Structures are given as C-alpha cells and as structure tokens.
Amino acid sequence: MKLPIAALAPLLALPTLAPTRQEAPPPAPAATAHLPVLECYYIVPQEGRFQDAAHHHRSLRIQAATILEGGEMRVFEQIYSDDRALVSFVEHRDLRAAFENRNTCNADPDWSSRFDELLETTDQERSFRSILVPVAGPAEPPAPRFARFLSRSPVDPFRRAVAQRRARELVDHLNANHPDVRAYAYVDDLGTPYELYLILDYESIWERSPDGHPTSWEATRRALLEDTRYAELLEALGETLERPTTEVVCIELR
C-alpha cells in the first residue's frame, strides 16, 4: 500500500532574429544532496487502539533521538479522513545510513520492544512501510513545519524518468513562486509498485490558526487556483501517473 498526486507546462520564447536554431541548455541538476532519505510508516491502528498507537509512536520518537546517528523521527496524525492513521517519517542522511540505522534499531532492545508493542495495536493489512529517495525540494535544508499534505501515486513503469522530471518541475515552481509552501518530490523505487510521493509542508492548515502562524494551506490554496502555470504542470505530471492515488492530510503529533 502507498500514497496520492495531481496535474502542468512551459511557454518557450524563441528569439525572433536568431539565424539558426539553438539547442536549449540542459536542465540544471536537482539540488537534492541536502534532502534526507525518508523511511515512511503509514499506520492504521486497530479499532479503539489509536491512543495506544500514538503513545508507542511518541516513545519511538524519543528513542530515535538517542540511538539514530544523523537521523530524526517525526510523527503526524491524519485528519479529515474516516481512517484515524499515524504517518511517521524517519529521516536518514542517505540510503546507506538508512540501512545502518535500521540495524541499529533492530539491535536496540528498547526500540525492538516498543516497536513490537506498536505492531500489536496495528491493522497490518491496511498499514505499510516505504523507503523514499528524494527527487526535488527547496534549495535550503528542510525545516520542520506543522502541517503536511502527502500524495502518493503509482507510476507507469515505462514513464519513470518523465514522471520524475515533471515532478521536479512542479516542485521547483511551487518553491519559487509560493513561499508559504515547502514542496518535495520523492520516489519509492525499491519496491513494487514504483510510486511517486509529493509532500507539501505548511505552517498550519487553517488560515485562522490557533497558533497564529502567518502561512497556511487554506490561504495558499486560493493562490494556487489563480496560478495557471501550476495547473499546467499538475496536469502534465498526472499524465504519467496511474490510479489509484492516495492523499493524506496530517498535522504533527505533539
């Protein structure tokens, strides 16, 4: 099981006096070296076990801070959904660090026992784990934000390169033109099916946030409705994606 997505295109200006056709410069490489590899857990608790599962997630997050070298765990609670789910992200420097940190966790008795307790509360048929590799994101290192929109879609196996390129164009456009959102694109290309994840981070969901944050999804949404370039890029990306898609709206568990 995996997560959802949506749909964009550019206007090329040709010099009117150019005597010969000129090749377009190659696209700049995506600046993803600073972005972490994400180990994503989507956990649906058993009926009546949400609070137990949330407690175990908090315990694992505290434990992760003590045993993971260069890693961090963040936990989000899904909202606006019939399913009460928890979505956690363990951040690793790279794939090698993800492998080494996993071995560290498995060798730690406290982590293992707490993870086993979490599994006892989990509906394992509806839950999943993915390793996500970065495709695109902001030029600066990611800073934590309270609200996260997660979209996950399978990709046509013969259109992987195109899907990643179009996802990068969409993410770059959002980060360059909409400062209230931090957009990222990731892929799960270590498992089956191959999937593309879009992550949109905001300081809050609601415009009148109880925390007084000046930026929100609600305000950004109105701006995106007027952004024709965004609509074109989104549509172009959607042409490379398969169904079904999944979308998750979540806020960080405190």
PDB file of C-alpha atoms in Angstrom:
ATOM      1  CA  MET A   1       0.000   0.000   0.000  1.00  0.00           C
ATOM      2  CA  LYS A   2       1.326   3.571  -0.878  1.00  0.00           C
ATOM      3  CA  LEU A   3       0.276   7.422  -1.305  1.00  0.00           C
ATOM      4  CA  PRO A   4      -1.506  10.261  -3.903  1.00  0.00           C
ATOM      5  CA  ILE A   5      -0.887  13.165  -6.528  1.00  0.00           C
ATOM      6  CA  ALA A   6      -2.287  15.718  -9.163  1.00  0.00           C
ATOM      7  CA  ALA A   7      -1.525  17.661 -12.630  1.00  0.00           C
ATOM      8  CA  LEU A   8       1.204  21.445 -15.625  1.00  0.00           C
ATOM      9  CA  ALA A   9       3.631  23.015 -18.972  1.00  0.00           C
ATOM     10  CA  PRO A  10       6.074  25.943 -20.013  1.00  0.00           C
ATOM     11  CA  LEU A  11       5.975  28.675 -22.693  1.00  0.00           C
ATOM     12  CA  LEU A  12       9.165  28.793 -24.765  1.00  0.00           C
ATOM     13  CA  ALA A  13      10.170  32.146 -26.227  1.00  0.00           C
ATOM     14  CA  LEU A  14      12.223  31.856 -29.445  1.00  0.00           C
ATOM     15  CA  PRO A  15      14.489  34.799 -30.367  1.00  0.00           C
ATOM     16  CA  THR A  16      12.965  36.488 -33.430  1.00  0.00           C
ATOM     17  CA  LEU A  17      16.322  37.332 -35.036  1.00  0.00           C
ATOM     18  CA  ALA A  18      18.097  34.053 -34.446  1.00  0.00           C
ATOM     19  CA  PRO A  19      19.601  32.984 -37.822  1.00  0.00           C
ATOM     20  CA  THR A  20      19.976  29.370 -36.803  1.00  0.00           C
ATOM     21  CA  ARG A  21      18.224  27.063 -34.420  1.00  0.00           C
ATOM     22  CA  GLN A  22      19.865  26.965 -31.000  1.00  0.00           C
ATOM     23  CA  GLU A  23      19.750  23.992 -28.698  1.00  0.00           C
ATOM     24  CA  ALA A  24      18.116  24.627 -25.355  1.00  0.00           C
ATOM     25  CA  PRO A  25      20.523  24.397 -22.404  1.00  0.00           C
ATOM     26  CA  PRO A  26      20.317  21.194 -20.394  1.00  0.00           C
ATOM     27  CA  PRO A  27      18.160  21.420 -17.272  1.00  0.00           C
ATOM     28  CA  ALA A  28      20.001  22.248 -14.077  1.00  0.00           C
ATOM     29  CA  PRO A  29      20.547  19.203 -11.847  1.00  0.00           C
ATOM     30  CA  ALA A  30      18.140  18.875  -8.951  1.00  0.00           C
ATOM     31  CA  ALA A  31      19.668  20.044  -5.688  1.00  0.00           C
ATOM     32  CA  THR A  32      18.732  17.054  -3.564  1.00  0.00           C
ATOM     33  CA  ALA A  33      22.044  16.311  -1.848  1.00  0.00           C
ATOM     34  CA  HIS A  34      20.825  18.016   1.337  1.00  0.00           C
ATOM     35  CA  LEU A  35      17.476  16.194   1.410  1.00  0.00           C
ATOM     36  CA  PRO A  36      17.176  13.131   3.649  1.00  0.00           C
ATOM     37  CA  VAL A  37      16.092   9.673   2.605  1.00  0.00           C
ATOM     38  CA  LEU A  38      12.739   9.064   4.304  1.00  0.00           C
ATOM     39  CA  GLU A  39      11.572   5.848   5.894  1.00  0.00           C
ATOM     40  CA  CYS A  40       7.792   6.264   5.865  1.00  0.00           C
ATOM     41  CA  TYR A  41       5.386   4.273   8.056  1.00  0.00           C
ATOM     42  CA  TYR A  42       1.649   4.595   7.442  1.00  0.00           C
ATOM     43  CA  ILE A  43      -0.003   3.010  10.485  1.00  0.00           C
ATOM     44  CA  VAL A  44      -3.741   2.367  10.785  1.00  0.00           C
ATOM     45  CA  PRO A  45      -4.487   1.401  14.398  1.00  0.00           C
ATOM     46  CA  GLN A  46      -6.930  -1.349  15.238  1.00  0.00           C
ATOM     47  CA  GLU A  47     -10.418  -0.315  16.305  1.00  0.00           C
ATOM     48  CA  GLY A  48     -10.212   1.530  19.631  1.00  0.00           C
ATOM     49  CA  ARG A  49      -6.380   1.429  19.761  1.00  0.00           C
ATOM     50  CA  PHE A  50      -5.494   4.875  18.367  1.00  0.00           C
ATOM     51  CA  GLN A  51      -4.321   6.339  21.685  1.00  0.00           C
ATOM     52  CA  ASP A  52      -2.192   3.261  22.352  1.00  0.00           C
ATOM     53  CA  ALA A  53      -0.607   3.538  18.920  1.00  0.00           C
ATOM     54  CA  ALA A  54       0.031   7.279  19.410  1.00  0.00           C
ATOM     55  CA  HIS A  55       1.708   6.559  22.760  1.00  0.00           C
ATOM     56  CA  HIS A  56       4.013   3.978  21.154  1.00  0.00           C
ATOM     57  CA  HIS A  57       4.889   6.421  18.361  1.00  0.00           C
ATOM     58  CA  ARG A  58       5.866   9.061  20.912  1.00  0.00           C
ATOM     59  CA  SER A  59       8.062   6.524  22.724  1.00  0.00           C
ATOM     60  CA  LEU A  60       9.755   5.503  19.478  1.00  0.00           C
ATOM     61  CA  ARG A  61      10.346   9.142  18.549  1.00  0.00           C
ATOM     62  CA  ILE A  62      12.093   9.763  21.878  1.00  0.00           C
ATOM     63  CA  GLN A  63      14.148   6.602  21.472  1.00  0.00           C
ATOM     64  CA  ALA A  64      15.111   7.531  17.900  1.00  0.00           C
ATOM     65  CA  ALA A  65      16.647  10.776  19.155  1.00  0.00           C
ATOM     66  CA  THR A  66      19.011   8.785  21.378  1.00  0.00           C
ATOM     67  CA  ILE A  67      20.105   5.947  19.088  1.00  0.00           C
ATOM     68  CA  LEU A  68      19.974   7.224  15.489  1.00  0.00           C
ATOM     69  CA  GLU A  69      23.106   8.901  14.205  1.00  0.00           C
ATOM     70  CA  GLY A  70      22.144  11.772  11.924  1.00  0.00           C
ATOM     71  CA  GLY A  71      18.531  10.583  11.921  1.00  0.00           C
ATOM     72  CA  GLU A  72      15.292  12.069  13.177  1.00  0.00           C
ATOM     73  CA  MET A  73      11.742  10.745  13.555  1.00  0.00           C
ATOM     74  CA  ARG A  74       8.633  12.860  13.025  1.00  0.00           C
ATOM     75  CA  VAL A  75       5.078  11.624  13.610  1.00  0.00           C
ATOM     76  CA  PHE A  76       1.888  13.033  12.062  1.00  0.00           C
ATOM     77  CA  GLU A  77      -1.780  12.357  12.740  1.00  0.00           C
ATOM     78  CA  GLN A  78      -4.103  12.026   9.755  1.00  0.00           C
ATOM     79  CA  ILE A  79      -7.107  14.359   9.819  1.00  0.00           C
ATOM     80  CA  TYR A  80     -10.164  14.920   7.611  1.00  0.00           C
ATOM     81  CA  SER A  81     -10.458  11.198   6.961  1.00  0.00           C
ATOM     82  CA  ASP A  82     -12.620   8.307   8.064  1.00  0.00           C
ATOM     83  CA  ASP A  83      -9.413   6.442   8.953  1.00  0.00           C
ATOM     84  CA  ARG A  84      -7.514   7.527  12.044  1.00  0.00           C
ATOM     85  CA  ALA A  85      -3.982   6.904  10.897  1.00  0.00           C
ATOM     86  CA  LEU A  86      -0.495   7.872  12.033  1.00  0.00           C
ATOM     87  CA  VAL A  87       2.178   8.711   9.479  1.00  0.00           C
ATOM     88  CA  SER A  88       5.773   8.726  10.680  1.00  0.00           C
ATOM     89  CA  PHE A  89       8.959   9.676   8.854  1.00  0.00           C
ATOM     90  CA  VAL A  90      12.404   8.587   9.959  1.00  0.00           C
ATOM     91  CA  GLU A  91      14.972  10.822   8.267  1.00  0.00           C
ATOM     92  CA  HIS A  92      18.342   9.372   7.188  1.00  0.00           C
ATOM     93  CA  ARG A  93      21.326  11.086   5.552  1.00  0.00           C
ATOM     94  CA  ASP A  94      21.279   8.637   2.626  1.00  0.00           C
ATOM     95  CA  LEU A  95      20.422   5.039   1.731  1.00  0.00           C
ATOM     96  CA  ARG A  96      23.492   3.643   3.454  1.00  0.00           C
ATOM     97  CA  ALA A  97      22.587   5.482   6.649  1.00  0.00           C
ATOM     98  CA  ALA A  98      19.024   4.124   6.371  1.00  0.00           C
ATOM     99  CA  PHE A  99      20.406   0.574   6.246  1.00  0.00           C
ATOM    100  CA  GLU A 100      22.812   1.178   9.151  1.00  0.00           C
ATOM    101  CA  ASN A 101      20.169   2.918  11.285  1.00  0.00           C
ATOM    102  CA  ARG A 102      17.754   0.055  10.714  1.00  0.00           C
ATOM    103  CA  ASN A 103      20.362  -2.393  12.002  1.00  0.00           C
ATOM    104  CA  THR A 104      20.960  -0.114  14.985  1.00  0.00           C
ATOM    105  CA  CYS A 105      17.244  -0.041  15.805  1.00  0.00           C
ATOM    106  CA  ASN A 106      16.879  -3.808  15.449  1.00  0.00           C
ATOM    107  CA  ALA A 107      19.819  -4.329  17.814  1.00  0.00           C
ATOM    108  CA  ASP A 108      18.417  -1.974  20.450  1.00  0.00           C
ATOM    109  CA  PRO A 109      16.203  -3.904  22.914  1.00  0.00           C
ATOM    110  CA  ASP A 110      14.157  -0.847  23.933  1.00  0.00           C
ATOM    111  CA  TRP A 111      13.384   0.074  20.332  1.00  0.00           C
ATOM    112  CA  SER A 112      12.517  -3.525  19.429  1.00  0.00           C
ATOM    113  CA  SER A 113      10.153  -3.978  22.360  1.00  0.00           C
ATOM    114  CA  ARG A 114       8.420  -0.660  21.728  1.00  0.00           C
ATOM    115  CA  PHE A 115       8.069  -1.423  18.033  1.00  0.00           C
ATOM    116  CA  ASP A 116       6.568  -4.840  18.861  1.00  0.00           C
ATOM    117  CA  GLU A 117       4.072  -3.100  21.150  1.00  0.00           C
ATOM    118  CA  LEU A 118       3.158  -0.761  18.292  1.00  0.00           C
ATOM    119  CA  LEU A 119       2.607  -3.711  15.944  1.00  0.00           C
ATOM    120  CA  GLU A 120       0.165  -5.221  18.454  1.00  0.00           C
ATOM    121  CA  THR A 121      -2.066  -2.142  18.040  1.00  0.00           C
ATOM    122  CA  THR A 122      -1.779  -2.016  14.241  1.00  0.00           C
ATOM    123  CA  ASP A 123      -4.141  -3.137  11.495  1.00  0.00           C
ATOM    124  CA  GLN A 124      -1.326  -4.638   9.445  1.00  0.00           C
ATOM    125  CA  GLU A 125      -3.480  -5.270   6.359  1.00  0.00           C
ATOM    126  CA  ARG A 126      -4.005  -1.513   5.920  1.00  0.00           C
ATOM    127  CA  SER A 127      -0.585  -0.288   7.005  1.00  0.00           C
ATOM    128  CA  PHE A 128       2.687  -0.105   5.079  1.00  0.00           C
ATOM    129  CA  ARG A 129       6.333   0.957   5.124  1.00  0.00           C
ATOM    130  CA  SER A 130       8.273   2.611   2.278  1.00  0.00           C
ATOM    131  CA  ILE A 131      11.810   3.876   1.701  1.00  0.00           C
ATOM    132  CA  LEU A 132      11.655   7.187  -0.171  1.00  0.00           C
ATOM    133  CA  VAL A 133      14.510   8.687  -2.190  1.00  0.00           C
ATOM    134  CA  PRO A 134      14.480  12.461  -2.938  1.00  0.00           C
ATOM    135  CA  VAL A 135      13.760  13.828  -6.410  1.00  0.00           C
ATOM    136  CA  ALA A 136      13.319  17.560  -5.726  1.00  0.00           C
ATOM    137  CA  GLY A 137      12.892  20.045  -2.931  1.00  0.00           C
ATOM    138  CA  PRO A 138      13.849  23.518  -1.696  1.00  0.00           C
ATOM    139  CA  ALA A 139      17.428  24.719  -2.120  1.00  0.00           C
ATOM    140  CA  GLU A 140      17.854  25.072   1.640  1.00  0.00           C
ATOM    141  CA  PRO A 141      17.764  22.172   4.132  1.00  0.00           C
ATOM    142  CA  PRO A 142      14.216  21.252   5.190  1.00  0.00           C
ATOM    143  CA  ALA A 143      12.856  22.956   8.302  1.00  0.00           C
ATOM    144  CA  PRO A 144      10.043  21.324  10.316  1.00  0.00           C
ATOM    145  CA  ARG A 145       6.518  22.518   9.619  1.00  0.00           C
ATOM    146  CA  PHE A 146       3.365  21.558  11.482  1.00  0.00           C
ATOM    147  CA  ALA A 147       1.032  20.537   8.620  1.00  0.00           C
ATOM    148  CA  ARG A 148       1.824  18.045   5.862  1.00  0.00           C
ATOM    149  CA  PHE A 149      -0.058  17.013   2.729  1.00  0.00           C
ATOM    150  CA  LEU A 150       1.121  13.688   1.371  1.00  0.00           C
ATOM    151  CA  SER A 151       0.145  12.416  -2.050  1.00  0.00           C
ATOM    152  CA  ARG A 152       1.146   9.033  -3.426  1.00  0.00           C
ATOM    153  CA  SER A 153       0.573   7.511  -6.869  1.00  0.00           C
ATOM    154  CA  PRO A 154       1.826   4.512  -8.833  1.00  0.00           C
ATOM    155  CA  VAL A 155       3.824   5.438 -11.936  1.00  0.00           C
ATOM    156  CA  ASP A 156       3.703   3.793 -15.347  1.00  0.00           C
ATOM    157  CA  PRO A 157       6.871   1.627 -15.269  1.00  0.00           C
ATOM    158  CA  PHE A 158       7.952   2.915 -18.690  1.00  0.00           C
ATOM    159  CA  ARG A 159       7.477   6.592 -17.756  1.00  0.00           C
ATOM    160  CA  ARG A 160       9.542   6.784 -14.579  1.00  0.00           C
ATOM    161  CA  ALA A 161      12.097   9.280 -15.897  1.00  0.00           C
ATOM    162  CA  VAL A 162       9.383  11.535 -17.334  1.00  0.00           C
ATOM    163  CA  ALA A 163       7.381  11.387 -14.095  1.00  0.00           C
ATOM    164  CA  GLN A 164      10.407  12.410 -12.029  1.00  0.00           C
ATOM    165  CA  ARG A 165      11.285  15.264 -14.391  1.00  0.00           C
ATOM    166  CA  ARG A 166       7.727  16.614 -14.345  1.00  0.00           C
ATOM    167  CA  ALA A 167       7.526  16.239 -10.571  1.00  0.00           C
ATOM    168  CA  ARG A 168      10.731  18.251 -10.263  1.00  0.00           C
ATOM    169  CA  GLU A 169       9.302  20.997 -12.498  1.00  0.00           C
ATOM    170  CA  LEU A 170       6.162  21.164 -10.355  1.00  0.00           C
ATOM    171  CA  VAL A 171       8.075  21.232  -7.068  1.00  0.00           C
ATOM    172  CA  ASP A 172      10.540  23.853  -8.330  1.00  0.00           C
ATOM    173  CA  HIS A 173       7.646  26.059  -9.468  1.00  0.00           C
ATOM    174  CA  LEU A 174       5.899  25.821  -6.097  1.00  0.00           C
ATOM    175  CA  ASN A 175       9.035  26.611  -4.111  1.00  0.00           C
ATOM    176  CA  ALA A 176       9.978  29.537  -6.374  1.00  0.00           C
ATOM    177  CA  ASN A 177       6.526  31.161  -6.561  1.00  0.00           C
ATOM    178  CA  HIS A 178       4.638  30.210  -3.391  1.00  0.00           C
ATOM    179  CA  PRO A 179       6.782  30.898  -0.315  1.00  0.00           C
ATOM    180  CA  ASP A 180       4.086  29.691   2.094  1.00  0.00           C
ATOM    181  CA  VAL A 181       4.546  26.076   0.975  1.00  0.00           C
ATOM    182  CA  ARG A 182       7.622  23.857   1.037  1.00  0.00           C
ATOM    183  CA  ALA A 183       7.250  21.217  -1.678  1.00  0.00           C
ATOM    184  CA  TYR A 184       9.185  17.966  -2.082  1.00  0.00           C
ATOM    185  CA  ALA A 185       9.061  15.053  -4.505  1.00  0.00           C
ATOM    186  CA  TYR A 186      10.193  11.559  -3.521  1.00  0.00           C
ATOM    187  CA  VAL A 187      10.083   8.132  -5.152  1.00  0.00           C
ATOM    188  CA  ASP A 188       9.755   4.645  -3.766  1.00  0.00           C
ATOM    189  CA  ASP A 189      11.705   2.773  -6.426  1.00  0.00           C
ATOM    190  CA  LEU A 190      12.993  -0.004  -4.172  1.00  0.00           C
ATOM    191  CA  GLY A 191       9.684  -1.844  -4.009  1.00  0.00           C
ATOM    192  CA  THR A 192       6.685  -2.767  -6.122  1.00  0.00           C
ATOM    193  CA  PRO A 193       4.773  -0.891  -7.361  1.00  0.00           C
ATOM    194  CA  TYR A 194       7.047   2.036  -8.176  1.00  0.00           C
ATOM    195  CA  GLU A 195       5.433   5.124  -6.667  1.00  0.00           C
ATOM    196  CA  LEU A 196       5.821   8.888  -6.661  1.00  0.00           C
ATOM    197  CA  TYR A 197       5.206  10.877  -3.487  1.00  0.00           C
ATOM    198  CA  LEU A 198       4.517  14.608  -3.300  1.00  0.00           C
ATOM    199  CA  ILE A 199       4.992  16.241   0.100  1.00  0.00           C
ATOM    200  CA  LEU A 200       3.650  19.761   0.725  1.00  0.00           C
ATOM    201  CA  ASP A 201       4.508  21.296   4.099  1.00  0.00           C
ATOM    202  CA  TYR A 202       2.748  24.291   5.650  1.00  0.00           C
ATOM    203  CA  GLU A 203       2.998  26.011   8.993  1.00  0.00           C
ATOM    204  CA  SER A 204      -0.717  25.426   9.505  1.00  0.00           C
ATOM    205  CA  ILE A 205      -3.779  24.128   7.707  1.00  0.00           C
ATOM    206  CA  TRP A 206      -6.250  26.793   8.730  1.00  0.00           C
ATOM    207  CA  GLU A 207      -5.975  30.443   7.821  1.00  0.00           C
ATOM    208  CA  ARG A 208      -7.114  31.477  11.301  1.00  0.00           C
ATOM    209  CA  SER A 209      -4.639  29.211  13.027  1.00  0.00           C
ATOM    210  CA  PRO A 210      -4.892  28.907  16.833  1.00  0.00           C
ATOM    211  CA  ASP A 211      -1.076  29.083  16.879  1.00  0.00           C
ATOM    212  CA  GLY A 212      -1.079  32.360  14.963  1.00  0.00           C
ATOM    213  CA  HIS A 213       1.010  31.096  12.042  1.00  0.00           C
ATOM    214  CA  PRO A 214       1.035  33.584   9.144  1.00  0.00           C
ATOM    215  CA  THR A 215       1.070  30.890   6.439  1.00  0.00           C
ATOM    216  CA  SER A 216      -1.435  28.143   5.812  1.00  0.00           C
ATOM    217  CA  TRP A 217      -2.713  25.630   3.285  1.00  0.00           C
ATOM    218  CA  GLU A 218      -6.064  27.402   3.240  1.00  0.00           C
ATOM    219  CA  ALA A 219      -4.544  30.703   2.065  1.00  0.00           C
ATOM    220  CA  THR A 220      -2.129  29.042  -0.372  1.00  0.00           C
ATOM    221  CA  ARG A 221      -4.975  27.063  -1.925  1.00  0.00           C
ATOM    222  CA  ARG A 222      -6.633  30.275  -3.099  1.00  0.00           C
ATOM    223  CA  ALA A 223      -3.395  31.453  -4.677  1.00  0.00           C
ATOM    224  CA  LEU A 224      -2.933  28.128  -6.489  1.00  0.00           C
ATOM    225  CA  LEU A 225      -6.415  28.386  -8.004  1.00  0.00           C
ATOM    226  CA  GLU A 226      -5.197  31.506  -9.849  1.00  0.00           C
ATOM    227  CA  ASP A 227      -1.850  30.002 -10.905  1.00  0.00           C
ATOM    228  CA  THR A 228      -2.303  28.743 -14.476  1.00  0.00           C
ATOM    229  CA  ARG A 229       1.291  27.519 -14.705  1.00  0.00           C
ATOM    230  CA  TYR A 230       0.756  25.335 -11.649  1.00  0.00           C
ATOM    231  CA  ALA A 231      -2.373  23.868 -13.237  1.00  0.00           C
ATOM    232  CA  GLU A 232      -0.447  23.052 -16.436  1.00  0.00           C
ATOM    233  CA  LEU A 233       2.411  21.389 -14.546  1.00  0.00           C
ATOM    234  CA  LEU A 234       0.000  19.411 -12.405  1.00  0.00           C
ATOM    235  CA  GLU A 235      -1.865  18.130 -15.454  1.00  0.00           C
ATOM    236  CA  ALA A 236       1.371  17.147 -17.196  1.00  0.00           C
ATOM    237  CA  LEU A 237       2.502  15.200 -14.159  1.00  0.00           C
ATOM    238  CA  GLY A 238      -0.884  13.490 -13.906  1.00  0.00           C
ATOM    239  CA  GLU A 239      -0.406  12.081 -17.421  1.00  0.00           C
ATOM    240  CA  THR A 240       2.458   9.895 -16.138  1.00  0.00           C
ATOM    241  CA  LEU A 241       0.629   8.569 -13.078  1.00  0.00           C
ATOM    242  CA  GLU A 242      -1.594   5.561 -12.624  1.00  0.00           C
ATOM    243  CA  ARG A 243      -4.563   5.063 -10.361  1.00  0.00           C
ATOM    244  CA  PRO A 244      -5.485   4.653  -7.583  1.00  0.00           C
ATOM    245  CA  THR A 245      -3.887   7.592  -5.846  1.00  0.00           C
ATOM    246  CA  THR A 246      -3.977   8.272  -2.125  1.00  0.00           C
ATOM    247  CA  GLU A 247      -3.923  11.622  -0.360  1.00  0.00           C
ATOM    248  CA  VAL A 248      -3.224  12.192   3.311  1.00  0.00           C
ATOM    249  CA  VAL A 249      -3.703  15.433   5.248  1.00  0.00           C
ATOM    250  CA  CYS A 250      -1.943  15.380   8.601  1.00  0.00           C
ATOM    251  CA  ILE A 251      -0.668  17.515  11.462  1.00  0.00           C
ATOM    252  CA  GLU A 252       2.346  16.797  13.624  1.00  0.00           C
ATOM    253  CA  LEU A 253       1.681  14.760  16.746  1.00  0.00           C
ATOM    254  CA  ARG A 254       2.825  16.678  19.810  1.00  0.00           C
TER     255      ARG A 254
END
